[in-house]
Coordinates of C-alpha atoms and ligand atoms in Angstrom, one line a residue:
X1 CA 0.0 0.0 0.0
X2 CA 1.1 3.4 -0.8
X3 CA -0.2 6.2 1.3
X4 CA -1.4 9.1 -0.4
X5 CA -2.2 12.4 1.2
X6 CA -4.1 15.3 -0.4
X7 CA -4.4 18.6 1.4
X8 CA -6.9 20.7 -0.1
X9 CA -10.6 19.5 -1.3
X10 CA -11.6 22.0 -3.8
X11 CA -12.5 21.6 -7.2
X12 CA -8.5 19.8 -8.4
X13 CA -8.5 18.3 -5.2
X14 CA -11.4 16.4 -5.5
X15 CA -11.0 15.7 -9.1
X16 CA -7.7 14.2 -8.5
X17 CA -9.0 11.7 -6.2
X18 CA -11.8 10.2 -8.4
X19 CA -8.7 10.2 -11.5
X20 CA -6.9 8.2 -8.9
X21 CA -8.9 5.9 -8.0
X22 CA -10.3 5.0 -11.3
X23 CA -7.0 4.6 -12.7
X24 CA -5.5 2.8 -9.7
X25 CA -6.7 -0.6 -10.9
X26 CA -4.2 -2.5 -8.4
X27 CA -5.8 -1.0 -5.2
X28 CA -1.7 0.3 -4.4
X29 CA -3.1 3.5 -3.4
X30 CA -4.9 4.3 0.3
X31 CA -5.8 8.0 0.2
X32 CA -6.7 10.6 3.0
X33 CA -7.5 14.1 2.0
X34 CA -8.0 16.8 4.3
X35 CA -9.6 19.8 3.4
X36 CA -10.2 23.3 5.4
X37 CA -13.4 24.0 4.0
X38 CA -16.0 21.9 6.1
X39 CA -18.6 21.1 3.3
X40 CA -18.6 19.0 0.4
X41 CA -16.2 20.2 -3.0
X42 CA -18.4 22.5 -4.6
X43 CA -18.4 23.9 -8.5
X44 CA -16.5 27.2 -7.5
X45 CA -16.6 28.4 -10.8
X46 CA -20.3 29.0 -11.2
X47 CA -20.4 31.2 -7.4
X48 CA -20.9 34.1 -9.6
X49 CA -23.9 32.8 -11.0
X50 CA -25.2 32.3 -7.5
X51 CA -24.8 35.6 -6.8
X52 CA -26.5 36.5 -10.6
X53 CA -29.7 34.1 -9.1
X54 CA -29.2 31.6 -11.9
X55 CA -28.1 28.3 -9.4
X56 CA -28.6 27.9 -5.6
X57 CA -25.6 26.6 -3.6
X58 CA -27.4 23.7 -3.6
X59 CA -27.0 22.8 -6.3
X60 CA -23.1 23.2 -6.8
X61 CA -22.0 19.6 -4.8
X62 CA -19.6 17.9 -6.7
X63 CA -19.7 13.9 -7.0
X64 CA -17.4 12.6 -3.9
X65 CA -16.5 8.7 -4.9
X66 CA -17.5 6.2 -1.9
X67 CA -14.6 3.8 -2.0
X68 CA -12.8 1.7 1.0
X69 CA -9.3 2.6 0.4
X70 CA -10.3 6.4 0.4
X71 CA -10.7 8.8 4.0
X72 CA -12.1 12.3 3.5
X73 CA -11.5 14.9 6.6
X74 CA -13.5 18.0 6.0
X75 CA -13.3 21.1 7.9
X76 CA -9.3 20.2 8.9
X77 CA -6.7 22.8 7.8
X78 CA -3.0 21.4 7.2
X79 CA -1.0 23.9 9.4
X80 CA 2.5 22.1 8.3
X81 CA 4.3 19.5 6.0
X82 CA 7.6 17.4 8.4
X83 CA 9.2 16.5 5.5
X84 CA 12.3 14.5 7.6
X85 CA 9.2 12.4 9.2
X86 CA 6.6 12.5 6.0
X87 CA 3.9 13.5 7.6
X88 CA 1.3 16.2 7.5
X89 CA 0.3 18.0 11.0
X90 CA -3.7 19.5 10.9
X91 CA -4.6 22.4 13.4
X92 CA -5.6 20.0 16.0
X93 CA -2.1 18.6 15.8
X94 CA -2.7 15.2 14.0
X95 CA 0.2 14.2 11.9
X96 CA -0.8 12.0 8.9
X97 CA 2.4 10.3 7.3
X98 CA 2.6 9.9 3.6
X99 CA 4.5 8.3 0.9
X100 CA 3.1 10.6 -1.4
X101 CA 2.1 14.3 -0.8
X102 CA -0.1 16.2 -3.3
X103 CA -1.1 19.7 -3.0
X104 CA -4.1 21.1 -4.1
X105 CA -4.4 24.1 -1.8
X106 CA -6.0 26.6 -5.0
X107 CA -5.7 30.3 -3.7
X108 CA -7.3 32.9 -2.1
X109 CA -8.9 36.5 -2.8
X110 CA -6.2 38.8 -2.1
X111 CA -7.2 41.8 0.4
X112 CA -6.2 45.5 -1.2
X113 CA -4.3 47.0 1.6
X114 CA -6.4 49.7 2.0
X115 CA -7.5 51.8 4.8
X116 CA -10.5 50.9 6.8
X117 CA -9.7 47.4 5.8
X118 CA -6.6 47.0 7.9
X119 CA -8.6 45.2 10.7
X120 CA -7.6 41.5 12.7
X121 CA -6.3 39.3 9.9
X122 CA -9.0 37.5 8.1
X123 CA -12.0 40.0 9.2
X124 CA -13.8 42.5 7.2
X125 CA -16.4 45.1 8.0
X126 CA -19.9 44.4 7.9
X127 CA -20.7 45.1 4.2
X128 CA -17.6 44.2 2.7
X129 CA -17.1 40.6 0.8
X130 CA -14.7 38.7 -1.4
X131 CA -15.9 35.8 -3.7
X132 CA -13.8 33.1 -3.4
X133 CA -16.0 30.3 -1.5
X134 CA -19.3 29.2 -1.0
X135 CA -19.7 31.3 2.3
X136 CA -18.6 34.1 0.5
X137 CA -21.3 33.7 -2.1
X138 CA -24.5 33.2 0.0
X139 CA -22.8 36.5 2.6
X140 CA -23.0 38.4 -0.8
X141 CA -26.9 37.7 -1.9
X142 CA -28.3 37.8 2.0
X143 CA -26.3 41.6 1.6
X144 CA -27.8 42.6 -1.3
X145 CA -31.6 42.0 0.9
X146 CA -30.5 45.5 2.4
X147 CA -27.8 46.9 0.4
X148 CA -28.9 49.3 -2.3
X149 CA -26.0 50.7 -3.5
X150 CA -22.8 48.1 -4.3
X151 CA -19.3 48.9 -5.2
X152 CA -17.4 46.2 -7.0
X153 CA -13.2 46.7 -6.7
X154 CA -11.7 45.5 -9.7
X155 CA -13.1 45.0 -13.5
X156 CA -11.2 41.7 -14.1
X157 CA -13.5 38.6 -15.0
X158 CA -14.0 38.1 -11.7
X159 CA -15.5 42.0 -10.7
X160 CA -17.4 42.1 -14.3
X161 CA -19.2 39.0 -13.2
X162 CA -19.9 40.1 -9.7
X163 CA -21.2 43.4 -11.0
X164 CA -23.7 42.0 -13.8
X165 CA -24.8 39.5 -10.4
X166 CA -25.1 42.5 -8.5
X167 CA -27.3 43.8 -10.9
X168 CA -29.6 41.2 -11.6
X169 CA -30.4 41.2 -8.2
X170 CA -32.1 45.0 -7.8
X171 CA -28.5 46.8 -6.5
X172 CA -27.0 50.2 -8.1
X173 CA -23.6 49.1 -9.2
X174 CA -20.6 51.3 -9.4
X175 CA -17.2 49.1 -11.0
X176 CA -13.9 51.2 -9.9
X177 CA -10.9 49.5 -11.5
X178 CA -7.1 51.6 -11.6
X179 CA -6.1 50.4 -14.8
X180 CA -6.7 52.0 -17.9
X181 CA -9.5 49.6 -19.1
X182 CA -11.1 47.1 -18.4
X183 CA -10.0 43.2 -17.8
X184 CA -6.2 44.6 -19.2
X185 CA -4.6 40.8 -18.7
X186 CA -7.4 39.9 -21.8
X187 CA -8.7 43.3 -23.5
X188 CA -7.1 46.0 -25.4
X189 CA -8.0 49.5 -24.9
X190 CA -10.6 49.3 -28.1
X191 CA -12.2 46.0 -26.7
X192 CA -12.5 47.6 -23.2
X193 CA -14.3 50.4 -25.0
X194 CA -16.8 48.3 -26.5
X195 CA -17.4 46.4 -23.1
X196 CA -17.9 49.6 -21.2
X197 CA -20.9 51.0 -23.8
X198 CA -22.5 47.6 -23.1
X199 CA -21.8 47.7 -18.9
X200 CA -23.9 51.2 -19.4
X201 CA -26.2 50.1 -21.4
X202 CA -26.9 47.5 -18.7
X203 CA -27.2 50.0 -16.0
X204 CA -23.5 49.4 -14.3
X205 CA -21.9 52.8 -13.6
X206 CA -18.1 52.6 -13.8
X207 CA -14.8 54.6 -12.8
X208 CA -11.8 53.1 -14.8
X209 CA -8.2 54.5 -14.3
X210 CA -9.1 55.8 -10.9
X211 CA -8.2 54.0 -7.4
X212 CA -10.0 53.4 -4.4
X213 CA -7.9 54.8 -1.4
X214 CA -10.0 54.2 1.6
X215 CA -12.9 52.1 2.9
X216 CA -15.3 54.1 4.5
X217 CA -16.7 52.2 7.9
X218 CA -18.2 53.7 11.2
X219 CA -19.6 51.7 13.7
X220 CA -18.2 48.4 12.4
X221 CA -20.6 48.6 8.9
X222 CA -19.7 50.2 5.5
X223 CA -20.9 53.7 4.5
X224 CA -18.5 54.3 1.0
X225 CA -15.7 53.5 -0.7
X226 CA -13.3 57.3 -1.2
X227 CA -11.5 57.1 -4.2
X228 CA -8.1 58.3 -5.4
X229 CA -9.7 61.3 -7.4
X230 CA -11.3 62.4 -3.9
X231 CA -15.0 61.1 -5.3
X232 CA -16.6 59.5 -2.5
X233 CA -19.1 56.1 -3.4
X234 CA -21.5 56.3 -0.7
X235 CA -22.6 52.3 -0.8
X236 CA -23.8 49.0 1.6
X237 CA -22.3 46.2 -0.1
X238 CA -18.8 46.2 -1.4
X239 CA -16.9 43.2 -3.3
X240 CA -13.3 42.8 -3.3
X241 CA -12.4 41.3 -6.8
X242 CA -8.9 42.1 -6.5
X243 CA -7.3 39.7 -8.3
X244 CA -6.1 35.9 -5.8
X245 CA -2.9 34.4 -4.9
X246 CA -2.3 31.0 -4.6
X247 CA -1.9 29.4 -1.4
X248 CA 1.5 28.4 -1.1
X249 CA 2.3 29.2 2.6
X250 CA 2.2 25.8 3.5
X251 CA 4.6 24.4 1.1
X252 CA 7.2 27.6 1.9
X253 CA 7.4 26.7 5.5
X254 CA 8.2 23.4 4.1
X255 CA 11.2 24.3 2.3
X256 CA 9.7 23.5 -0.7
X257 CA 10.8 26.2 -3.5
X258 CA 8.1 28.5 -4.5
X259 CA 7.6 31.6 -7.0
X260 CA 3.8 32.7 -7.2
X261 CA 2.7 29.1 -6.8
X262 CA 4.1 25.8 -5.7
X263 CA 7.2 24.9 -8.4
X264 CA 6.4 21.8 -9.9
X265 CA 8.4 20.2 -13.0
X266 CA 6.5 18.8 -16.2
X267 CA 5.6 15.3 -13.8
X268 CA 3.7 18.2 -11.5
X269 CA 6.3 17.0 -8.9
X270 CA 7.8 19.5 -6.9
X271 CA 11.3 20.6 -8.2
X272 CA 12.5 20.4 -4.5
X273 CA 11.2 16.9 -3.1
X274 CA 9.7 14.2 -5.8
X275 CA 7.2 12.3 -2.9
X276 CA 5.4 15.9 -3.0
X277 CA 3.8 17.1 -6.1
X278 CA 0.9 19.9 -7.0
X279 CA -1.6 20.2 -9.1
X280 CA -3.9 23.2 -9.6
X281 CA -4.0 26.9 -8.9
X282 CA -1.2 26.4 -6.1
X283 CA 0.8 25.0 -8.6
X284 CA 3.3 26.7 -11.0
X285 CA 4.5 24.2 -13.6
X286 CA 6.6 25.1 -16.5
X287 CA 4.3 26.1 -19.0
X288 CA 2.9 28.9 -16.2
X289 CA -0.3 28.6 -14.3
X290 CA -3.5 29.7 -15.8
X291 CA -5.7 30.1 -12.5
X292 CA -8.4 28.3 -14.8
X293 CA -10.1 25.0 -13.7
X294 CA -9.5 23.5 -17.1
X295 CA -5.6 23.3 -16.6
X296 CA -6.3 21.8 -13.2
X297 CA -8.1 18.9 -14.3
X298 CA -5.9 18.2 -17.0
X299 CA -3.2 18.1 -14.2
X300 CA -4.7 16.2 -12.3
X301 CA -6.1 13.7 -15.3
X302 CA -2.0 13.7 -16.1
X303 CA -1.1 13.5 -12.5
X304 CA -3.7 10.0 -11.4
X305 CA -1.9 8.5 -14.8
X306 CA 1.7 9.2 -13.8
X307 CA 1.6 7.9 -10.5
X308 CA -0.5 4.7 -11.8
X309 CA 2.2 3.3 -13.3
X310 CA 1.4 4.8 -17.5
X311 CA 4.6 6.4 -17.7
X312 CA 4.9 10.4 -17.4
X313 CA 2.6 12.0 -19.6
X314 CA 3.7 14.7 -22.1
X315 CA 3.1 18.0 -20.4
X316 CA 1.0 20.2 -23.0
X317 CA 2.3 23.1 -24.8
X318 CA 1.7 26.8 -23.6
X319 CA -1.6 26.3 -21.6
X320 CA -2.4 24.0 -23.4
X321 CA -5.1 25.6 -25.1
X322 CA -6.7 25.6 -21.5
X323 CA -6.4 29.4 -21.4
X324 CA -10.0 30.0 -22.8
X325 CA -11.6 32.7 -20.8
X326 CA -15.5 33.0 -21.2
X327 CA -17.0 36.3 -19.0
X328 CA -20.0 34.5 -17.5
X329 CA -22.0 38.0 -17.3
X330 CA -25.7 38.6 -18.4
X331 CA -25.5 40.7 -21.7
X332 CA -21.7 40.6 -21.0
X333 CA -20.7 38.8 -24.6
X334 CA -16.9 38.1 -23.9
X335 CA -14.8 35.6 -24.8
X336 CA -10.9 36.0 -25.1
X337 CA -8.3 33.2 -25.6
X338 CA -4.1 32.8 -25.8
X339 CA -2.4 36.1 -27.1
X340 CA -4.4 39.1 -26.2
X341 CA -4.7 42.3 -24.2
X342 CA -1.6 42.2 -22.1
X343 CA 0.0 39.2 -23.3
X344 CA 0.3 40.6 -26.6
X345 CA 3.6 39.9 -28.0
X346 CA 5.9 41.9 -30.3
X347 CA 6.8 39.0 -32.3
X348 CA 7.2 39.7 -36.1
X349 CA 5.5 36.2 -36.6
X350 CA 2.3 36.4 -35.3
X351 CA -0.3 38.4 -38.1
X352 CA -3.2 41.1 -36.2
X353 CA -6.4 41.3 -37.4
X354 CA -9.2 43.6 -36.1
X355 CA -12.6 44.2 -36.6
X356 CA -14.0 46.9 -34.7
X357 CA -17.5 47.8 -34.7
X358 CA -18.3 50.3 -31.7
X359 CA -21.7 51.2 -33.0
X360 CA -22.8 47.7 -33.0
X361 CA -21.0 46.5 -29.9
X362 CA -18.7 44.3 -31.6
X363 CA -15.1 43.6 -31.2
X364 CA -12.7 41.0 -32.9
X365 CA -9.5 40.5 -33.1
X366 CA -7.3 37.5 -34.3
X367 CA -3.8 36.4 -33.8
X368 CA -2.5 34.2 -36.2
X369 CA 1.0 32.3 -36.3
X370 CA 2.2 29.6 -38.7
X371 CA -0.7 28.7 -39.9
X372 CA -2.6 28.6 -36.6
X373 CA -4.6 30.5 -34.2
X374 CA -2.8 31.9 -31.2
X375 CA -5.1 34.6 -30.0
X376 CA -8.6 35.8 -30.3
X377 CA -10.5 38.7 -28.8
X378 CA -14.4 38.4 -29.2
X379 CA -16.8 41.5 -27.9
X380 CA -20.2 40.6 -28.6
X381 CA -20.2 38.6 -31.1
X382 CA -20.8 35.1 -29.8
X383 CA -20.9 32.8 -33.0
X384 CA -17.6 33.6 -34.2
X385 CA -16.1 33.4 -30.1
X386 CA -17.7 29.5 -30.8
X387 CA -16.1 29.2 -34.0
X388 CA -12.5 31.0 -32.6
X389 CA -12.4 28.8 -29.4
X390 CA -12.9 25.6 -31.9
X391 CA -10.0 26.7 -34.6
X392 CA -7.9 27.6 -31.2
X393 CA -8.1 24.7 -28.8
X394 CA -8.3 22.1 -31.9
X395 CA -5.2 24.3 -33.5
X396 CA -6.6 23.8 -36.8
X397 CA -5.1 25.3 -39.6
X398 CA -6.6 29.0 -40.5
X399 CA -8.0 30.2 -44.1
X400 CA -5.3 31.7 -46.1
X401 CA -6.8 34.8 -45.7
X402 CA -6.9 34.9 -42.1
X403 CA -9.6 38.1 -42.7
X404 CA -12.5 35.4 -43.0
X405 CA -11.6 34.5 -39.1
X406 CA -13.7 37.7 -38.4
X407 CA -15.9 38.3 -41.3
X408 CA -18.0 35.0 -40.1
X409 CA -19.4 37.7 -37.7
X410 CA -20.9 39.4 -40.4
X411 CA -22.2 36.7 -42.4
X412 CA -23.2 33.5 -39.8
X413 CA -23.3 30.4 -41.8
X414 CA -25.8 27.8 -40.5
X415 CA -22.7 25.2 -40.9
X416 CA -19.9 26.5 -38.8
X417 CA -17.3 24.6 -37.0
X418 CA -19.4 24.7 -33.8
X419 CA -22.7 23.4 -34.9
X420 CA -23.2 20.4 -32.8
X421 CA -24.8 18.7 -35.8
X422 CA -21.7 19.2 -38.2
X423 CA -18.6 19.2 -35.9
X424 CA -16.3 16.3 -36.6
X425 CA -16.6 13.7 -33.8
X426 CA -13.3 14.0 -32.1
X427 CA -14.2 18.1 -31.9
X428 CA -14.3 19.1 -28.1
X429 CA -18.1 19.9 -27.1
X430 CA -17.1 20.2 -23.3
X431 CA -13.6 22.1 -23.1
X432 CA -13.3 22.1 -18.8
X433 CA -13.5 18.6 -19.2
X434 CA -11.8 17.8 -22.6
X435 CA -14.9 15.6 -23.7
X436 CA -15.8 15.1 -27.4
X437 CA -18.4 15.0 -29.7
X438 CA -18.0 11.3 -30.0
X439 CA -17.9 10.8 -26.2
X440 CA -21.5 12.8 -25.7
X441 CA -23.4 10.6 -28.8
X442 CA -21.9 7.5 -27.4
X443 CA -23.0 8.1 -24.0
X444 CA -26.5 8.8 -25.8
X445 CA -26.3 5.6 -27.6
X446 CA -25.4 4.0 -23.9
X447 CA -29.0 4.8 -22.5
X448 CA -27.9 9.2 -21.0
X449 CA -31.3 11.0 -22.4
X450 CA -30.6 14.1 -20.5
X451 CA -27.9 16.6 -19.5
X452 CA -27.7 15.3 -16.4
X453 CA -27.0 11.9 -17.2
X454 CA -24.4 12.8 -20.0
X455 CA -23.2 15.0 -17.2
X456 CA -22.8 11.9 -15.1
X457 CA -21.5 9.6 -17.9
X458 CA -18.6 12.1 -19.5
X459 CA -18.4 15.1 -16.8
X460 CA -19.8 17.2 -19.9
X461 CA -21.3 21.1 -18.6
X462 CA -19.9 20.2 -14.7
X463 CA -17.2 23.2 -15.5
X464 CA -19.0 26.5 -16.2
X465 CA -21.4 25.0 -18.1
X466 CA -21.3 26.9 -21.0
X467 CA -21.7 23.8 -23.1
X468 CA -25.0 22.6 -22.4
X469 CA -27.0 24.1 -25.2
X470 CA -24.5 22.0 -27.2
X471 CA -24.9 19.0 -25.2
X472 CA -28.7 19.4 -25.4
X473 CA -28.5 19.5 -29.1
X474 CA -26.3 16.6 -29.4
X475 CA -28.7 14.8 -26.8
X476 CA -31.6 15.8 -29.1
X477 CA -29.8 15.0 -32.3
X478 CA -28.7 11.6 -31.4
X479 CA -31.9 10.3 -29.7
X480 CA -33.8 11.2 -32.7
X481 CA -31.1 9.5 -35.1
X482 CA -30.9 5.9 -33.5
X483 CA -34.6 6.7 -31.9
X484 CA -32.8 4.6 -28.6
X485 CA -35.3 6.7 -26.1
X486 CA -38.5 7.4 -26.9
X487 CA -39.1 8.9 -24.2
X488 CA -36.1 11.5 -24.7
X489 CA -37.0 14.5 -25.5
X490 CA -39.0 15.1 -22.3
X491 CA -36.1 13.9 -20.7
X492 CA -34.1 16.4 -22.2
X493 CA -36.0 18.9 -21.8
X494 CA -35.6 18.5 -18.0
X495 CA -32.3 18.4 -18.0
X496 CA -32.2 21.9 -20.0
X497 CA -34.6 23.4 -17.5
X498 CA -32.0 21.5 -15.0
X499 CA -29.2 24.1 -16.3
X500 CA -30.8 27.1 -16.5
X501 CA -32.7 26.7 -13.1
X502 CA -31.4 28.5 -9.8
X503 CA -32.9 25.3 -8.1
X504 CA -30.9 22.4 -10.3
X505 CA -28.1 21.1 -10.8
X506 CA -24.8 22.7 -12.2
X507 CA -24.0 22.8 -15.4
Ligands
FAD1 C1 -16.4 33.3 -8.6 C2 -15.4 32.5 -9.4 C3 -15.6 32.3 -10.8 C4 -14.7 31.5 -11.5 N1 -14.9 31.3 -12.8 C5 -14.1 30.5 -13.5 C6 -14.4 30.2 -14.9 O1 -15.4 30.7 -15.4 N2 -13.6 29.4 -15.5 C7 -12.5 28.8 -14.9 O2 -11.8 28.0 -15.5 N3 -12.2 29.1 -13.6 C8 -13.0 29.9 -12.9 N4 -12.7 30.2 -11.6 C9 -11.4 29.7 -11.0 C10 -11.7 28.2 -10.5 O3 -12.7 28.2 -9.6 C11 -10.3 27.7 -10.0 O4 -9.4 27.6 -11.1 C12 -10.5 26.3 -9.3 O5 -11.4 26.4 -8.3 C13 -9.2 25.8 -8.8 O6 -9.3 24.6 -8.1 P1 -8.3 24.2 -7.0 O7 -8.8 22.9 -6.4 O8 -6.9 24.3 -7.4 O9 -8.5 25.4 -5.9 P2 -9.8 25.6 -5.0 O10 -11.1 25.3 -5.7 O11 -9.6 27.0 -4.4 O12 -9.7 24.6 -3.8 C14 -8.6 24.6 -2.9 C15 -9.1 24.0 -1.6 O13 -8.0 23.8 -0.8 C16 -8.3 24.2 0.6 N5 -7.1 24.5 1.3 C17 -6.3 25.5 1.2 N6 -5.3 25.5 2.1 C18 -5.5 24.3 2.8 C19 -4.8 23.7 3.9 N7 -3.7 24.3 4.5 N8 -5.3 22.6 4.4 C20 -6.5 22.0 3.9 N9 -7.1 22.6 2.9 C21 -6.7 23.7 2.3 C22 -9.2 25.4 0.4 O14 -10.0 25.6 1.5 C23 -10.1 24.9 -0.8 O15 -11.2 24.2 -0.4 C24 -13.5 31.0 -10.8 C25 -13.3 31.2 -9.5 C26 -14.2 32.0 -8.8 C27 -14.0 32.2 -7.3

């Protein structure tokens, strides 16, 4: 027996466990994960959409495998690593000994250091939230019962999303952000334009290129936010999106070497002890860290394989093509993938093409290099983001003229690369979770007639669920083919509700 510890029992955490123990087909592993949040892993990823109304915490649990050789401790913080003794110490001073030590800490919201904010570590004033966990989430919607006016800190995807939540729910939303536009690591000053019409023609007022300087609190509970322009915010409800840092403390204190995450080679094993390895937004490999859940599971899909004896896997590429970013923001239409915004590149090689199309609220750009698609801005215009993401994560080669990557926009064809009726079968329906075409209609041919049970057989929409429209169509499109399940479509049709439904499951 090999004794495996995981500390951390978040969304890589968790996944890594179930890859484990499906791929340990000897029974050499016993594992024992210990995790500091006390409930079940959750869907982190869709918390702003619990503060938008659209799913109840509920409905977030994510699948926790029974199995004999497995121990889950929730609600038990890892306060140190004894490396000399292999063991792991928790806050009530267990030690847990270990053969093998994986890491799946994730991060955490990072507090501004501003004043008013400056209290005993770890507590805020009344009124004042990140949203980073499922406590976080449900603090924010009972606030917004009472708080009229909200201030959101920071317009990276994070803020945007909290601020179109905000907003759905009834509150007067002000976005203050100190860089010169908006989400700068993915948007250019022209996209950012485009996204700030749309944020005002939603409602959400906005000061970009200004600072906030103070929190303004008396008697324990927010009045304002002051900014660095002297304005003054008066407000009830303010949200820290201020960007997160991943929790490496742990692994420092260790010894272990650490940059912004956990330093992990190409095998995700830690570059200074090979028992201990990472995996997830704690974890720097050599490619660079994402802070996306796709990269995580892939990790930890890689990771499970590696230590079950299938030989290291081949780290992938630059991010793999897990760098996909998809704003999650009623009447928000963002998507923004590889080179763009600030990783823009002065590299002779790579071609820029733009579309720009204020009037109209669109935005497009492409990157193209060597034949393939290394970048892509999309600003409302959602059928060529579908068609971008496809040419991008499937690196499939681009039209000569790379100027027909945008004019799509203009002139939709009912037979692009995304329709779930024409894709090729190997084409990726489900990109969190890597699943294909293919895998979907065979699960349908297997007996799944709804989203939920596709969900169940492939892991298809349990990311951010921005596939299920696909998945439904495949679903429809493939009961109706081999006419397996009559009684399908109502089925279906469920499971659709299912998604879109603050009471369901998540997508
Ligand atoms: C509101 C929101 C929206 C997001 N939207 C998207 C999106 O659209 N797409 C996307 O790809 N990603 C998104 N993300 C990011 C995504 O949630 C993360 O990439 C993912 O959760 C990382 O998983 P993880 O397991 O590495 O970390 P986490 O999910 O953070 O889990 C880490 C766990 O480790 C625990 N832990 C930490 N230290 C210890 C310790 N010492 N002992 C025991 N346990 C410990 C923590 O309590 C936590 O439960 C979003 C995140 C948020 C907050």
């Amino acid at each position: 027996m090999t004794r495996l510890v995981v500390v951390g029992n978040g969304m890589v955490g968790a996944r890594f466990v179930e890859d484990l123990l499906a791929a340990d087909r000897t029974g050499r592993y016993r594992v024992t994960v210990l995790g500091a949040e006390a409930c079940e892993p959750y869907n982190r990823v869709l918390l702003s959409e619990v503060v938008a109304g659209r799913y109840g915490v509920s409905t977030l649990t994510l699948p926790s495998p029974a199995n004999d050789r497995l121990a889950v401790h929730r609600g038990v913080p890892v306060t140190a690593i004894d490396r000399e003794d292999r063991a792991v110490v928790t806050a009530d001073g267990t030690r847990y000994r270990y053969d093998q030590l994986v890491l799946a800490t994730g991060s955490s919201a990072r507090i501004p250091p501003l004043a008013g904010l400056a209290g005993a570590p770890g507590v805020l004033p009344c009124g004042v939230h990140p949203l980073r966990t499922i406590d976080d989430a449900r603090e924010i919607v009972a606030a917004t019962l009472n708080a009229r006016r909200a201030v959101v800190l920071g317009a990276g995807v994070l803020g945007l999303e909290a601020a179109s939540g905000l907003t759905q729910r009834g509150c007067d939303v002000t976005v203050v952000h100190p860089a010169r536009g908006l989400m700068e690591r993915q948007l250019d000053a022209g996209a950012s334009r485009v996204v700030e019409s749309a944020m005002t023609g939603l409602g959400i007022d906005h000061r970009i290129g200004v600072g906030a300087e103070a929190v303004l609190v008396e008697d324990g509970a927010l009045r304002g936010v002051r900014l660095s322009d002297g304005e003054v915010l008066g407000a009830e409800l303010l949200v820290l999106a201020t960007g997160t840092t991943p929790n490496t403390s742990l692994a420092a204190a260790a010894g272990l070497p650490t940059d912004r995450g956990v330093l992990v080679d190409a095998t995700l094993a830690s570059v200074g002890d090979r028992r201990v390895f990472a995996v997830g937004d704690c974890a720097q490999p050599p490619e660079g860290g994402t802070g996306l859940v796709a990269q995580g599971w892939e990790q930890s899909r890689r990771l499970a394989a590696t230590l079950c004896g299938a030989g290291p896997s081949p780290a992938p590429g630059q991010a793999g093509g897990n760098d996909v970013v998809r704003l999650k923001a009623h009447g928000l239409d963002v998507v923004t993938m590889g080179v763009c915004g600030s990783r823009r590149e002065d590299d002779p090689a790579q071609r820029t093409l733009r579309l720009s199309d204020p009037d109209e609220g669109r935005h497009v750009e492409v990157v193209v290099s060597g034949g393939v698609l290394v970048g892509a801005t999309c600003v409302g215009a959602g059928q060529v983001a579908a068609d971008l993401v496809a040419a991008y994560t499937r690196r499939s080669p681009v039209p000569a003229d790379p100027a027909y990557l945008l004019l799509t926009a203009l002139a939709p064809s009912p037979h692009t690369a995304t329709d779930p009726a024409t894709m090729a079968d190997h084409a990726t329906v489900c990109r969190c979770n890597g699943v294909s075409k293919g895998d979907i209609t065979a699960s349908v041919h297997d007996g799944a007639a709804s989203v939920e049970d596709v969900a169940r057989a492939t892991r298809a929409t349990t990311g951010c669920g921005g596939c299920a429209d696909d998945v439904c169509a495949l679903i429809r499109g493939a009961s109706t083919s081999h006419q397996t399940q009559p009684s399908g479509e109502n089925r279906l049709t469920k499971g659709k509700q299912m998604i879109h439904s603050t009471e369901t499951a998540a997508g």
